Amino acid sequence: MMHLALLSNAETPNGKAAIGQLLSRCNLQSSAGAYIGSEPAPQEIFFTQTKNIYASIGYQLDLYLDFEDGFCIDVFHQALSKPFIHLSGGNTFRFLNAMNQRNVANALINYTAQGGLLIGVSAGAMLLTPSIITANLCGDPNDVGIENLQALNLTSFLFAPH
């Protein structure tokens, strides 16, 4: 069974409740998950904010990485050993481009096939769909010039947050 959550905003009461309900129903072996950022965040501001959201509902994020400056293949494999992974918001084109450059899409697809839970927020949610073509609707600029907008294809629908 595949476990996915696609959210516009994890900071709202409804966003927190949705994450909490999903995590509580998944019979997790651990309450600690991983965070994958859409781009580097030198002070890890967004990671800290998201850690606080998870802490407020009784869960932890104890591992950080992004697919650009914060990428380490060993840390990525550690993330895949966690029961859940939070894919952050940000620029969807940049996120997909960095994911493709690291060639990690199949590992994320296999992660869900083996029972891992992906929680995508905004850009992270759009990565779970067949294509990120809806990123234009959110105002994301394609500054990286990515042409292939195919995403992880874990849903049969597109997602336009906000």
PDB file of C-alpha atoms in Angstrom:
ATOM      1  CA  MET A   1       0.000   0.000   0.000  1.00  0.00           C
ATOM      2  CA  MET A   2       1.334   3.418  -0.960  1.00  0.00           C
ATOM      3  CA  HIS A   3       1.171   6.247   1.564  1.00  0.00           C
ATOM      4  CA  LEU A   4       1.223   9.808   0.212  1.00  0.00           C
ATOM      5  CA  ALA A   5       0.130  13.184   1.484  1.00  0.00           C
ATOM      6  CA  LEU A   6      -0.185  16.205  -0.787  1.00  0.00           C
ATOM      7  CA  LEU A   7      -0.658  19.481   1.061  1.00  0.00           C
ATOM      8  CA  SER A   8      -0.647  23.153   0.202  1.00  0.00           C
ATOM      9  CA  ASN A   9       0.514  24.263   3.637  1.00  0.00           C
ATOM     10  CA  ALA A  10       1.652  22.238   6.639  1.00  0.00           C
ATOM     11  CA  GLU A  11       1.553  25.224   8.989  1.00  0.00           C
ATOM     12  CA  THR A  12      -2.230  25.566   9.186  1.00  0.00           C
ATOM     13  CA  PRO A  13      -4.291  23.700  11.785  1.00  0.00           C
ATOM     14  CA  ASN A  14      -5.796  21.571   9.001  1.00  0.00           C
ATOM     15  CA  GLY A  15      -2.364  20.843   7.527  1.00  0.00           C
ATOM     16  CA  LYS A  16      -1.009  19.750  10.907  1.00  0.00           C
ATOM     17  CA  ALA A  17      -4.114  17.635  11.544  1.00  0.00           C
ATOM     18  CA  ALA A  18      -3.807  15.928   8.154  1.00  0.00           C
ATOM     19  CA  ILE A  19      -0.156  15.039   8.753  1.00  0.00           C
ATOM     20  CA  GLY A  20      -0.909  13.852  12.274  1.00  0.00           C
ATOM     21  CA  GLN A  21      -3.822  11.666  11.185  1.00  0.00           C
ATOM     22  CA  LEU A  22      -1.856  10.113   8.351  1.00  0.00           C
ATOM     23  CA  LEU A  23       1.185   9.379  10.503  1.00  0.00           C
ATOM     24  CA  SER A  24      -0.938   7.958  13.323  1.00  0.00           C
ATOM     25  CA  ARG A  25      -2.666   5.549  10.926  1.00  0.00           C
ATOM     26  CA  CYS A  26       0.528   4.201   9.363  1.00  0.00           C
ATOM     27  CA  ASN A  27       1.713   2.094  12.302  1.00  0.00           C
ATOM     28  CA  LEU A  28       5.221   3.581  12.140  1.00  0.00           C
ATOM     29  CA  GLN A  29       8.240   1.822  13.623  1.00  0.00           C
ATOM     30  CA  SER A  30       9.653   5.224  14.635  1.00  0.00           C
ATOM     31  CA  SER A  31       8.297   8.717  15.175  1.00  0.00           C
ATOM     32  CA  ALA A  32      11.351  10.266  13.471  1.00  0.00           C
ATOM     33  CA  GLY A  33      11.421  11.134   9.780  1.00  0.00           C
ATOM     34  CA  ALA A  34      13.553  12.964   7.247  1.00  0.00           C
ATOM     35  CA  TYR A  35      13.237  16.371   5.594  1.00  0.00           C
ATOM     36  CA  ILE A  36      14.275  17.022   2.001  1.00  0.00           C
ATOM     37  CA  GLY A  37      14.468  20.702   1.131  1.00  0.00           C
ATOM     38  CA  SER A  38      13.650  22.081  -2.290  1.00  0.00           C
ATOM     39  CA  GLU A  39      16.842  24.123  -2.245  1.00  0.00           C
ATOM     40  CA  PRO A  40      19.722  24.893   0.111  1.00  0.00           C
ATOM     41  CA  ALA A  41      18.840  26.820   3.247  1.00  0.00           C
ATOM     42  CA  PRO A  42      22.084  27.849   4.971  1.00  0.00           C
ATOM     43  CA  GLN A  43      20.559  28.386   8.407  1.00  0.00           C
ATOM     44  CA  GLU A  44      18.020  25.612   7.846  1.00  0.00           C
ATOM     45  CA  ILE A  45      15.241  28.075   8.728  1.00  0.00           C
ATOM     46  CA  PHE A  46      12.515  26.135   6.922  1.00  0.00           C
ATOM     47  CA  PHE A  47      13.763  22.838   8.350  1.00  0.00           C
ATOM     48  CA  THR A  48      13.557  24.281  11.865  1.00  0.00           C
ATOM     49  CA  GLN A  49      10.026  25.612  11.237  1.00  0.00           C
ATOM     50  CA  THR A  50       8.940  22.242   9.867  1.00  0.00           C
ATOM     51  CA  LYS A  51      10.583  20.371  12.770  1.00  0.00           C
ATOM     52  CA  ASN A  52       8.473  22.508  15.113  1.00  0.00           C
ATOM     53  CA  ILE A  53       5.304  21.622  13.194  1.00  0.00           C
ATOM     54  CA  TYR A  54       6.031  17.912  13.517  1.00  0.00           C
ATOM     55  CA  ALA A  55       6.979  18.274  17.201  1.00  0.00           C
ATOM     56  CA  SER A  56       3.619  19.949  17.852  1.00  0.00           C
ATOM     57  CA  ILE A  57       1.847  16.787  16.666  1.00  0.00           C
ATOM     58  CA  GLY A  58       4.162  14.314  18.405  1.00  0.00           C
ATOM     59  CA  TYR A  59       6.649  13.460  15.642  1.00  0.00           C
ATOM     60  CA  GLN A  60      10.236  14.373  14.805  1.00  0.00           C
ATOM     61  CA  LEU A  61      12.298  15.299  11.807  1.00  0.00           C
ATOM     62  CA  ASP A  62      15.846  14.348  12.710  1.00  0.00           C
ATOM     63  CA  LEU A  63      17.531  14.320   9.323  1.00  0.00           C
ATOM     64  CA  TYR A  64      17.994  17.148   6.800  1.00  0.00           C
ATOM     65  CA  LEU A  65      19.186  17.184   3.237  1.00  0.00           C
ATOM     66  CA  ASP A  66      18.560  18.933  -0.030  1.00  0.00           C
ATOM     67  CA  PHE A  67      19.497  17.774  -3.518  1.00  0.00           C
ATOM     68  CA  GLU A  68      21.906  20.646  -4.091  1.00  0.00           C
ATOM     69  CA  ASP A  69      24.488  21.854  -1.529  1.00  0.00           C
ATOM     70  CA  GLY A  70      23.178  19.683   1.299  1.00  0.00           C
ATOM     71  CA  PHE A  71      23.269  16.438  -0.671  1.00  0.00           C
ATOM     72  CA  CYS A  72      25.203  13.414   0.497  1.00  0.00           C
ATOM     73  CA  ILE A  73      24.319   9.997  -0.888  1.00  0.00           C
ATOM     74  CA  ASP A  74      24.867   8.373   2.517  1.00  0.00           C
ATOM     75  CA  VAL A  75      22.454  10.825   4.145  1.00  0.00           C
ATOM     76  CA  PHE A  76      19.955  10.176   1.342  1.00  0.00           C
ATOM     77  CA  HIS A  77      20.127   6.432   2.092  1.00  0.00           C
ATOM     78  CA  GLN A  78      19.570   7.241   5.779  1.00  0.00           C
ATOM     79  CA  ALA A  79      16.461   9.205   4.749  1.00  0.00           C
ATOM     80  CA  LEU A  80      15.190   6.170   2.857  1.00  0.00           C
ATOM     81  CA  SER A  81      15.454   4.142   6.064  1.00  0.00           C
ATOM     82  CA  LYS A  82      13.047   6.503   7.859  1.00  0.00           C
ATOM     83  CA  PRO A  83       9.313   5.709   7.996  1.00  0.00           C
ATOM     84  CA  PHE A  84       8.405   9.076   6.479  1.00  0.00           C
ATOM     85  CA  ILE A  85      10.009  11.791   4.382  1.00  0.00           C
ATOM     86  CA  HIS A  86       8.813  15.388   4.200  1.00  0.00           C
ATOM     87  CA  LEU A  87       9.351  17.036   0.788  1.00  0.00           C
ATOM     88  CA  SER A  88       9.350  20.792   1.316  1.00  0.00           C
ATOM     89  CA  GLY A  89       7.794  23.605  -0.613  1.00  0.00           C
ATOM     90  CA  GLY A  90       9.759  26.041  -2.740  1.00  0.00           C
ATOM     91  CA  ASN A  91      10.421  26.403  -6.434  1.00  0.00           C
ATOM     92  CA  THR A  92       9.064  23.265  -8.068  1.00  0.00           C
ATOM     93  CA  PHE A  93      11.200  23.548 -11.212  1.00  0.00           C
ATOM     94  CA  ARG A  94      14.375  23.860  -9.155  1.00  0.00           C
ATOM     95  CA  PHE A  95      13.348  20.959  -6.885  1.00  0.00           C
ATOM     96  CA  LEU A  96      12.625  18.620  -9.818  1.00  0.00           C
ATOM     97  CA  ASN A  97      15.802  19.680 -11.634  1.00  0.00           C
ATOM     98  CA  ALA A  98      17.977  18.960  -8.581  1.00  0.00           C
ATOM     99  CA  MET A  99      16.213  15.647  -7.974  1.00  0.00           C
ATOM    100  CA  ASN A 100      16.865  14.638 -11.579  1.00  0.00           C
ATOM    101  CA  GLN A 101      20.514  15.710 -11.420  1.00  0.00           C
ATOM    102  CA  ARG A 102      21.010  13.424  -8.407  1.00  0.00           C
ATOM    103  CA  ASN A 103      19.154  10.606 -10.176  1.00  0.00           C
ATOM    104  CA  VAL A 104      17.116   9.713  -7.074  1.00  0.00           C
ATOM    105  CA  ALA A 105      13.590   9.501  -8.503  1.00  0.00           C
ATOM    106  CA  ASN A 106      13.546   5.694  -8.736  1.00  0.00           C
ATOM    107  CA  ALA A 107      14.795   5.393  -5.160  1.00  0.00           C
ATOM    108  CA  LEU A 108      11.894   7.575  -3.954  1.00  0.00           C
ATOM    109  CA  ILE A 109       9.404   5.576  -6.020  1.00  0.00           C
ATOM    110  CA  ASN A 110      10.784   2.320  -4.568  1.00  0.00           C
ATOM    111  CA  TYR A 111      10.647   3.842  -1.081  1.00  0.00           C
ATOM    112  CA  THR A 112       6.878   4.313  -1.382  1.00  0.00           C
ATOM    113  CA  ALA A 113       6.421   0.871  -2.949  1.00  0.00           C
ATOM    114  CA  GLN A 114       8.085  -0.617   0.144  1.00  0.00           C
ATOM    115  CA  GLY A 115       5.736   1.217   2.509  1.00  0.00           C
ATOM    116  CA  GLY A 116       7.572   4.494   3.050  1.00  0.00           C
ATOM    117  CA  LEU A 117       5.415   7.589   3.457  1.00  0.00           C
ATOM    118  CA  LEU A 118       6.059  10.721   1.397  1.00  0.00           C
ATOM    119  CA  ILE A 119       4.549  13.963   2.656  1.00  0.00           C
ATOM    120  CA  GLY A 120       4.765  16.633  -0.017  1.00  0.00           C
ATOM    121  CA  VAL A 121       3.982  20.251   0.698  1.00  0.00           C
ATOM    122  CA  SER A 122       3.408  22.622  -2.225  1.00  0.00           C
ATOM    123  CA  ALA A 123       6.393  21.984  -4.551  1.00  0.00           C
ATOM    124  CA  GLY A 124       7.053  18.707  -2.759  1.00  0.00           C
ATOM    125  CA  ALA A 125       3.448  17.672  -3.377  1.00  0.00           C
ATOM    126  CA  MET A 126       3.671  18.493  -7.077  1.00  0.00           C
ATOM    127  CA  LEU A 127       6.726  16.203  -7.318  1.00  0.00           C
ATOM    128  CA  LEU A 128       4.490  13.270  -6.376  1.00  0.00           C
ATOM    129  CA  THR A 129       2.273  13.738  -9.439  1.00  0.00           C
ATOM    130  CA  PRO A 130       2.886  12.745 -13.075  1.00  0.00           C
ATOM    131  CA  SER A 131       4.062  16.252 -14.037  1.00  0.00           C
ATOM    132  CA  ILE A 132       4.889  19.597 -12.459  1.00  0.00           C
ATOM    133  CA  ILE A 133       3.187  21.516 -15.265  1.00  0.00           C
ATOM    134  CA  THR A 134       0.885  23.094 -12.661  1.00  0.00           C
ATOM    135  CA  ALA A 135       3.874  24.891 -11.091  1.00  0.00           C
ATOM    136  CA  ASN A 136       3.196  27.697 -13.547  1.00  0.00           C
ATOM    137  CA  LEU A 137      -0.180  28.240 -11.893  1.00  0.00           C
ATOM    138  CA  CYS A 138       1.578  28.851  -8.568  1.00  0.00           C
ATOM    139  CA  GLY A 139       3.881  31.462 -10.025  1.00  0.00           C
ATOM    140  CA  ASP A 140       7.050  29.379  -9.906  1.00  0.00           C
ATOM    141  CA  PRO A 141       9.567  30.669 -12.457  1.00  0.00           C
ATOM    142  CA  ASN A 142      11.470  28.078 -14.470  1.00  0.00           C
ATOM    143  CA  ASP A 143      14.815  29.744 -13.792  1.00  0.00           C
ATOM    144  CA  VAL A 144      16.678  26.450 -14.228  1.00  0.00           C
ATOM    145  CA  GLY A 145      15.320  25.966 -17.764  1.00  0.00           C
ATOM    146  CA  ILE A 146      14.139  22.404 -17.174  1.00  0.00           C
ATOM    147  CA  GLU A 147      12.209  21.075 -20.180  1.00  0.00           C
ATOM    148  CA  ASN A 148      11.134  17.602 -19.042  1.00  0.00           C
ATOM    149  CA  LEU A 149       8.462  18.265 -16.408  1.00  0.00           C
ATOM    150  CA  GLN A 150       7.799  14.586 -15.654  1.00  0.00           C
ATOM    151  CA  ALA A 151       7.733  14.043 -11.911  1.00  0.00           C
ATOM    152  CA  LEU A 152       7.538  10.891  -9.732  1.00  0.00           C
ATOM    153  CA  ASN A 153       4.159   9.806 -11.157  1.00  0.00           C
ATOM    154  CA  LEU A 154       2.919   8.396  -7.851  1.00  0.00           C
ATOM    155  CA  THR A 155      -0.597   9.760  -8.402  1.00  0.00           C
ATOM    156  CA  SER A 156      -2.952   9.670 -11.352  1.00  0.00           C
ATOM    157  CA  PHE A 157      -3.723  13.374 -11.029  1.00  0.00           C
ATOM    158  CA  LEU A 158      -2.003  16.749 -11.084  1.00  0.00           C
ATOM    159  CA  PHE A 159      -1.902  19.035  -8.050  1.00  0.00           C
ATOM    160  CA  ALA A 160      -2.101  22.820  -7.911  1.00  0.00           C
ATOM    161  CA  PRO A 161      -1.538  24.022  -4.343  1.00  0.00           C
ATOM    162  CA  HIS A 162      -2.572  27.396  -2.992  1.00  0.00           C
TER     163      HIS A 162
END
